[in-house]
Amino acid sequence: MRMKAYGKINLGLDVVRRREDGYHEVRMIMQTVGIHDRLDLTEKDEPGITVRTNVSFLPCDENNLVYKAAKLLMEEFDVKKGLDIYLDKHIPVAAGMAGGSTDAAAVLVGVNRMFSLGLSQKELMERGVKIGADVPYCIMRGTALSEGIGEILTPLPPMVECPIIVAKPAISVSTKFVYENLHANELEYHPDIDGMAEAIKRGDLKGVVDRLGNVLETVTATKYPVIEEIKAYLMERGALGALMSGSGPTVFAIFDNEETAEKAFEDLKNVGLARQVFLTGVKNCGKRLF
Ligand code: ATP
């Protein structure tokens, strides 16, 4: 069974408060983009889960989120057969694109289908949140408002199609580090998440771009100046807007013109600011589960 697991960007990311239990309450506008990992799931007669991947530094044991996802469902439903997972990774790792979460989401959907477990999308999402806060969204995909710790999801109509450049500089950022260093109660600026949701509903790309904002930039972009450098570079080359995604360090830029985006993409690839550069677009997956 072959599956595509898509990455996301955050068009808006606000932190409302830090909860007593250490989790942060967020309000985010999530958007699936065209960059994806490929997963091959193969049933085995002998029990056990095996994980293989094309990326040498990723764990292949229970520390890989795909392993956790398979184990969660296979234990609960006492599946006697085994499963081999091959993960062909393309989404930048530790980058703010929910790469691990989307792989886990694909495995939950795949295992449910492969072993005929009969779980609904909602039931898969309830299990997904045990693996990670973004996993329920990665099962749902598309354009959505995400609240709580990320598990309260309100679908939005698809965002206007547009070219998007995604660029990851040669640094890795731990989500934990960023949240630990965020002064959630002292933020001077909060992005207009509700205004952005309204702009998406109106199909108003300019309204979306005018409201791009991510409070986690106060931590990650302050520590790594290359983030603002990439944003400025892409703005000079005709982007309508540019922002860091999630806890970073990935930057994305929105264009309204394919040619301008292609030229900016070629220039950015050659200038050495980012190690991974993609020219992609919004991905609207419809109601189909992977
Ligand atoms: P988020 O946007 O949800 O914060 P992220 O892009 O910052 O996610 P990931 O790429 O999901 O971060 O992974 C972060 C860490 O999780 C990596 O350092 C990696 O070792 C571990 N990991 C476990 N499973 C996976 C996986 N399938 N893909 C990527 N990373 C994984």
Coordinates of C-alpha atoms and ligand atoms in Angstrom, one line a residue:
M1 CA 0.0 0.0 0.0
R2 CA 1.6 3.3 -1.1
M3 CA 0.6 6.6 0.5
K4 CA 1.6 10.2 0.2
A5 CA 2.0 12.1 3.4
Y6 CA 1.9 15.9 2.8
G7 CA 3.6 18.6 4.8
K8 CA 2.0 21.8 6.1
I9 CA 2.8 25.4 6.6
N10 CA 1.3 27.8 9.2
L11 CA -0.2 30.9 7.5
G12 CA -0.8 32.2 11.0
L13 CA 0.4 31.0 14.4
D14 CA -0.6 32.6 17.7
V15 CA 0.1 31.4 21.2
V16 CA -2.7 32.4 23.5
R17 CA -1.3 31.2 26.8
R18 CA 0.9 28.7 28.6
R19 CA -1.2 26.2 30.5
E20 CA -0.3 25.0 34.0
D21 CA 0.7 21.6 32.5
G22 CA 3.3 23.2 30.4
Y23 CA 1.4 22.9 27.1
H24 CA 0.7 26.0 25.1
E25 CA -2.7 27.0 23.8
V26 CA -2.4 28.0 20.2
R27 CA -4.5 29.4 17.4
M28 CA -3.1 28.5 14.0
I29 CA -4.2 28.6 10.4
M30 CA -2.9 25.4 8.8
Q31 CA -2.4 24.8 5.1
T32 CA -1.3 21.6 3.4
V33 CA 1.4 22.1 0.7
G34 CA 2.5 19.9 -2.2
I35 CA 5.7 18.6 -0.6
H36 CA 5.2 15.0 0.5
D37 CA 6.9 11.9 1.9
R38 CA 6.0 8.5 0.3
L39 CA 5.3 5.5 2.5
D40 CA 5.1 1.9 1.4
L41 CA 3.3 -0.3 3.8
T42 CA 3.7 -4.1 3.4
E43 CA 1.9 -6.8 5.4
K44 CA 4.1 -9.5 6.7
D45 CA 3.2 -13.0 7.9
E46 CA 5.6 -12.9 10.9
P47 CA 4.6 -10.5 13.7
G48 CA 6.5 -7.2 14.4
I49 CA 7.0 -3.8 12.9
T50 CA 10.0 -2.9 10.8
V51 CA 10.9 0.6 9.6
R52 CA 13.3 1.5 6.8
T53 CA 14.0 5.0 5.4
N54 CA 16.2 6.8 2.9
V55 CA 17.4 9.3 5.5
S56 CA 20.3 7.9 7.5
F57 CA 19.9 10.1 10.6
L58 CA 16.2 9.2 11.2
P59 CA 15.5 6.5 13.9
C60 CA 14.1 3.2 12.6
D61 CA 13.0 2.0 16.0
E62 CA 10.1 3.0 18.3
N63 CA 11.4 6.5 18.2
N64 CA 10.1 7.0 14.7
L65 CA 6.6 8.3 14.7
V66 CA 5.5 5.8 12.0
Y67 CA 6.5 3.0 14.3
K68 CA 4.5 4.6 17.2
A69 CA 1.5 5.0 14.9
A70 CA 1.5 1.4 13.7
K71 CA 2.1 0.0 17.2
L72 CA -0.7 2.0 18.7
L73 CA -3.4 0.6 16.3
M74 CA -1.9 -2.9 16.0
E75 CA -1.7 -3.5 19.7
E76 CA -5.2 -2.1 20.4
F77 CA -6.7 -4.4 17.7
D78 CA -4.4 -7.3 18.5
V79 CA -3.3 -7.6 14.9
K80 CA -1.4 -10.9 14.6
K81 CA 0.4 -10.1 11.3
G82 CA 3.5 -7.9 11.0
L83 CA 4.1 -4.7 9.0
D84 CA 7.1 -3.3 7.1
I85 CA 7.1 0.5 6.6
Y86 CA 9.4 2.1 4.0
L87 CA 9.6 5.8 4.5
D88 CA 10.9 7.8 1.5
K89 CA 11.5 11.2 3.2
H90 CA 11.3 14.5 1.3
I91 CA 9.7 16.9 3.8
P92 CA 12.5 18.8 5.6
V93 CA 13.1 17.2 9.1
A94 CA 12.8 19.2 12.3
A95 CA 11.6 22.1 10.2
G96 CA 8.2 23.2 11.3
M97 CA 6.3 21.4 8.6
A98 CA 4.9 18.5 10.7
G99 CA 6.8 16.0 8.7
G100 CA 6.8 13.3 11.4
S101 CA 3.2 14.0 12.3
T102 CA 2.0 13.6 8.7
D103 CA 3.9 10.3 8.3
A104 CA 2.2 9.0 11.5
A105 CA -1.1 10.2 10.1
A106 CA -0.5 8.2 6.9
V107 CA 0.3 5.1 8.9
L108 CA -2.8 5.4 11.0
V109 CA -5.0 5.6 7.9
G110 CA -3.0 2.9 6.1
V111 CA -3.1 0.4 9.0
N112 CA -6.8 1.0 9.5
R113 CA -7.4 0.2 5.8
M114 CA -4.9 -2.7 5.5
F115 CA -6.2 -4.6 8.5
S116 CA -9.9 -3.6 8.0
L117 CA -10.1 -2.1 11.5
G118 CA -13.2 0.0 10.6
L119 CA -12.2 3.2 12.4
S120 CA -13.8 6.4 11.2
Q121 CA -11.7 9.6 10.5
K122 CA -12.8 11.0 13.9
E123 CA -11.7 7.8 15.7
L124 CA -8.3 7.9 13.9
M125 CA -7.9 11.6 14.9
E126 CA -8.7 10.8 18.6
R127 CA -5.9 8.2 18.5
G128 CA -3.5 10.4 16.5
V129 CA -3.4 13.1 19.2
K130 CA -1.7 10.6 21.5
I131 CA 1.2 10.6 19.1
G132 CA 1.4 14.3 18.5
A133 CA -0.7 17.5 18.7
D134 CA -0.5 18.0 14.9
V135 CA -1.4 14.4 13.9
P136 CA -5.2 15.0 13.9
Y137 CA -4.8 17.9 11.5
C138 CA -2.5 15.8 9.3
I139 CA -5.3 13.2 9.1
M140 CA -7.8 15.9 8.1
R141 CA -5.5 18.0 5.9
G142 CA -6.4 21.0 3.7
T143 CA -7.0 24.5 5.2
A144 CA -8.1 24.6 8.8
L145 CA -8.2 26.6 12.0
S146 CA -6.4 24.7 14.8
E147 CA -6.9 25.5 18.5
G148 CA -6.3 24.0 21.9
I149 CA -3.0 22.3 21.7
G150 CA -3.7 21.7 18.0
E151 CA -6.4 19.1 18.4
I152 CA -9.5 21.3 18.1
L153 CA -9.9 21.7 14.3
T154 CA -12.3 23.7 12.2
P155 CA -12.1 23.1 8.5
L156 CA -12.0 26.2 6.3
P157 CA -12.7 26.4 2.6
P158 CA -9.7 25.7 0.4
M159 CA -7.3 28.6 0.1
V160 CA -6.8 30.3 -3.2
E161 CA -4.3 28.4 -5.4
C162 CA -0.9 30.2 -5.6
P163 CA 2.8 29.3 -6.0
I164 CA 4.7 28.9 -2.8
I165 CA 8.4 28.7 -2.2
V166 CA 9.5 26.7 0.8
A167 CA 13.1 27.1 2.0
K168 CA 14.9 25.4 4.9
P169 CA 18.2 26.8 6.0
A170 CA 20.9 24.4 7.1
I171 CA 19.9 24.5 10.8
S172 CA 17.6 22.2 12.8
V173 CA 15.3 23.6 15.4
S174 CA 13.6 21.6 18.2
T175 CA 10.0 22.6 18.8
K176 CA 10.5 22.0 22.5
F177 CA 13.4 24.5 22.6
V178 CA 11.3 27.2 20.9
Y179 CA 8.2 26.8 23.1
E180 CA 10.4 26.7 26.2
N181 CA 12.0 30.0 25.2
L182 CA 8.8 31.8 24.3
H183 CA 7.6 34.5 26.6
A184 CA 3.9 33.7 25.9
N185 CA 2.5 36.2 28.4
E186 CA 4.7 39.1 27.2
L187 CA 4.0 39.0 23.5
E188 CA 3.5 42.5 22.0
Y189 CA 2.0 41.3 18.8
H190 CA -0.7 38.7 18.1
P191 CA -1.6 37.9 14.4
D192 CA -5.2 38.4 13.3
I193 CA -6.2 34.7 13.1
D194 CA -9.9 35.4 12.8
G195 CA -9.3 38.0 10.1
M196 CA -7.3 35.5 8.2
A197 CA -10.0 32.9 8.4
E198 CA -12.5 35.4 7.1
A199 CA -10.1 36.3 4.2
I200 CA -9.7 32.6 3.3
K201 CA -13.5 32.3 3.3
R202 CA -13.8 35.3 0.9
G203 CA -11.0 33.8 -1.4
D204 CA -9.0 37.0 -0.7
L205 CA -5.3 36.2 -1.2
K206 CA -4.2 39.7 -0.3
G207 CA -6.3 39.6 2.9
V208 CA -4.4 36.4 3.8
V209 CA -1.0 37.7 3.0
D210 CA -1.6 41.0 4.9
R211 CA -2.3 38.9 8.0
L212 CA 0.7 36.4 7.8
G213 CA 2.1 36.2 11.3
N214 CA 3.9 33.8 13.6
V215 CA 4.7 34.6 17.2
L216 CA 7.4 31.9 17.3
E217 CA 9.5 34.0 15.1
T218 CA 10.3 36.0 18.3
V219 CA 12.4 33.0 19.4
T220 CA 13.7 31.3 16.3
A221 CA 14.2 34.2 14.0
T222 CA 15.9 36.2 16.8
K223 CA 18.4 33.3 17.3
Y224 CA 18.9 32.6 13.6
P225 CA 19.2 35.8 11.4
V226 CA 19.2 33.7 8.3
I227 CA 15.4 33.4 8.6
E228 CA 14.8 37.1 8.1
E229 CA 17.5 37.1 5.4
I230 CA 15.6 34.5 3.4
K231 CA 12.3 36.4 3.9
A232 CA 13.8 39.6 2.7
Y233 CA 15.5 37.9 -0.3
L234 CA 12.2 36.5 -1.4
M235 CA 10.3 39.7 -0.8
E236 CA 12.8 41.6 -3.0
R237 CA 12.1 39.0 -5.7
G238 CA 8.4 39.7 -5.8
A239 CA 6.8 37.6 -3.1
L240 CA 3.5 39.0 -1.7
G241 CA 4.5 37.9 1.8
A242 CA 6.9 35.6 3.6
L243 CA 6.9 33.9 7.0
M244 CA 8.5 31.2 9.1
S245 CA 6.4 28.1 9.4
G246 CA 5.7 26.5 12.8
S247 CA 8.7 26.6 15.2
G248 CA 10.9 27.0 12.1
P249 CA 13.4 27.3 10.7
T250 CA 11.6 26.7 7.4
V251 CA 10.5 29.9 5.6
F252 CA 7.7 30.0 3.0
A253 CA 6.8 32.8 0.6
I254 CA 3.5 33.3 -1.3
F255 CA 3.4 34.5 -4.9
D256 CA 0.6 35.4 -7.2
N257 CA 2.6 34.8 -10.4
E258 CA 4.2 31.6 -11.6
E259 CA 7.0 33.2 -13.5
T260 CA 8.1 35.5 -10.7
A261 CA 8.0 32.5 -8.3
E262 CA 10.1 30.4 -10.7
K263 CA 12.7 33.1 -11.1
A264 CA 12.9 33.6 -7.3
F265 CA 13.2 29.9 -6.8
E266 CA 16.2 29.6 -9.2
D267 CA 17.9 32.6 -7.6
L268 CA 17.4 31.3 -4.0
K269 CA 18.7 27.8 -5.0
N270 CA 21.9 29.5 -6.2
V271 CA 22.6 32.0 -3.4
G272 CA 23.3 29.5 -0.6
L273 CA 20.9 30.9 2.1
A274 CA 18.9 27.6 2.3
R275 CA 19.9 24.0 2.1
Q276 CA 16.5 22.7 0.8
V277 CA 14.4 24.8 -1.6
F278 CA 11.1 23.8 -3.1
L279 CA 8.7 25.5 -5.5
T280 CA 5.2 24.1 -4.6
G281 CA 1.7 25.2 -4.0
V282 CA -1.3 24.7 -1.8
K283 CA -2.6 21.1 -1.8
N284 CA -6.3 20.6 -1.3
C285 CA -6.9 16.9 -0.6
G286 CA -10.7 17.0 -0.6
K287 CA -12.5 14.5 1.7
R288 CA -10.4 11.5 0.6
L289 CA -8.3 9.9 3.4
F290 CA -4.8 9.7 1.7
Ligands
ATP1 P1 6.4 20.1 13.8 O1 6.1 21.1 12.6 O2 5.2 19.2 14.1 O3 7.0 20.8 14.9 P2 8.9 19.4 12.8 O4 8.9 19.6 11.3 O5 9.5 20.4 13.6 O6 7.4 19.1 13.2 P3 9.7 16.6 12.5 O7 10.3 16.7 11.2 O8 8.3 16.1 12.5 O9 9.7 18.1 13.2 O10 10.6 15.7 13.5 C1 11.3 16.2 14.5 C2 12.1 15.0 15.2 O11 11.3 13.9 15.3 C3 13.3 14.7 14.3 O12 14.5 15.1 15.0 C4 13.3 13.2 14.3 O13 14.4 12.5 14.9 C5 12.0 12.7 15.0 N1 11.2 11.8 14.1 C6 10.6 10.7 14.4 N2 9.9 10.2 13.4 C7 10.1 11.0 12.4 C8 9.6 11.0 11.0 N3 8.8 10.0 10.6 N4 9.9 12.0 10.2 C9 10.7 13.0 10.7 N5 11.2 13.1 12.0 C10 10.9 12.1 12.8

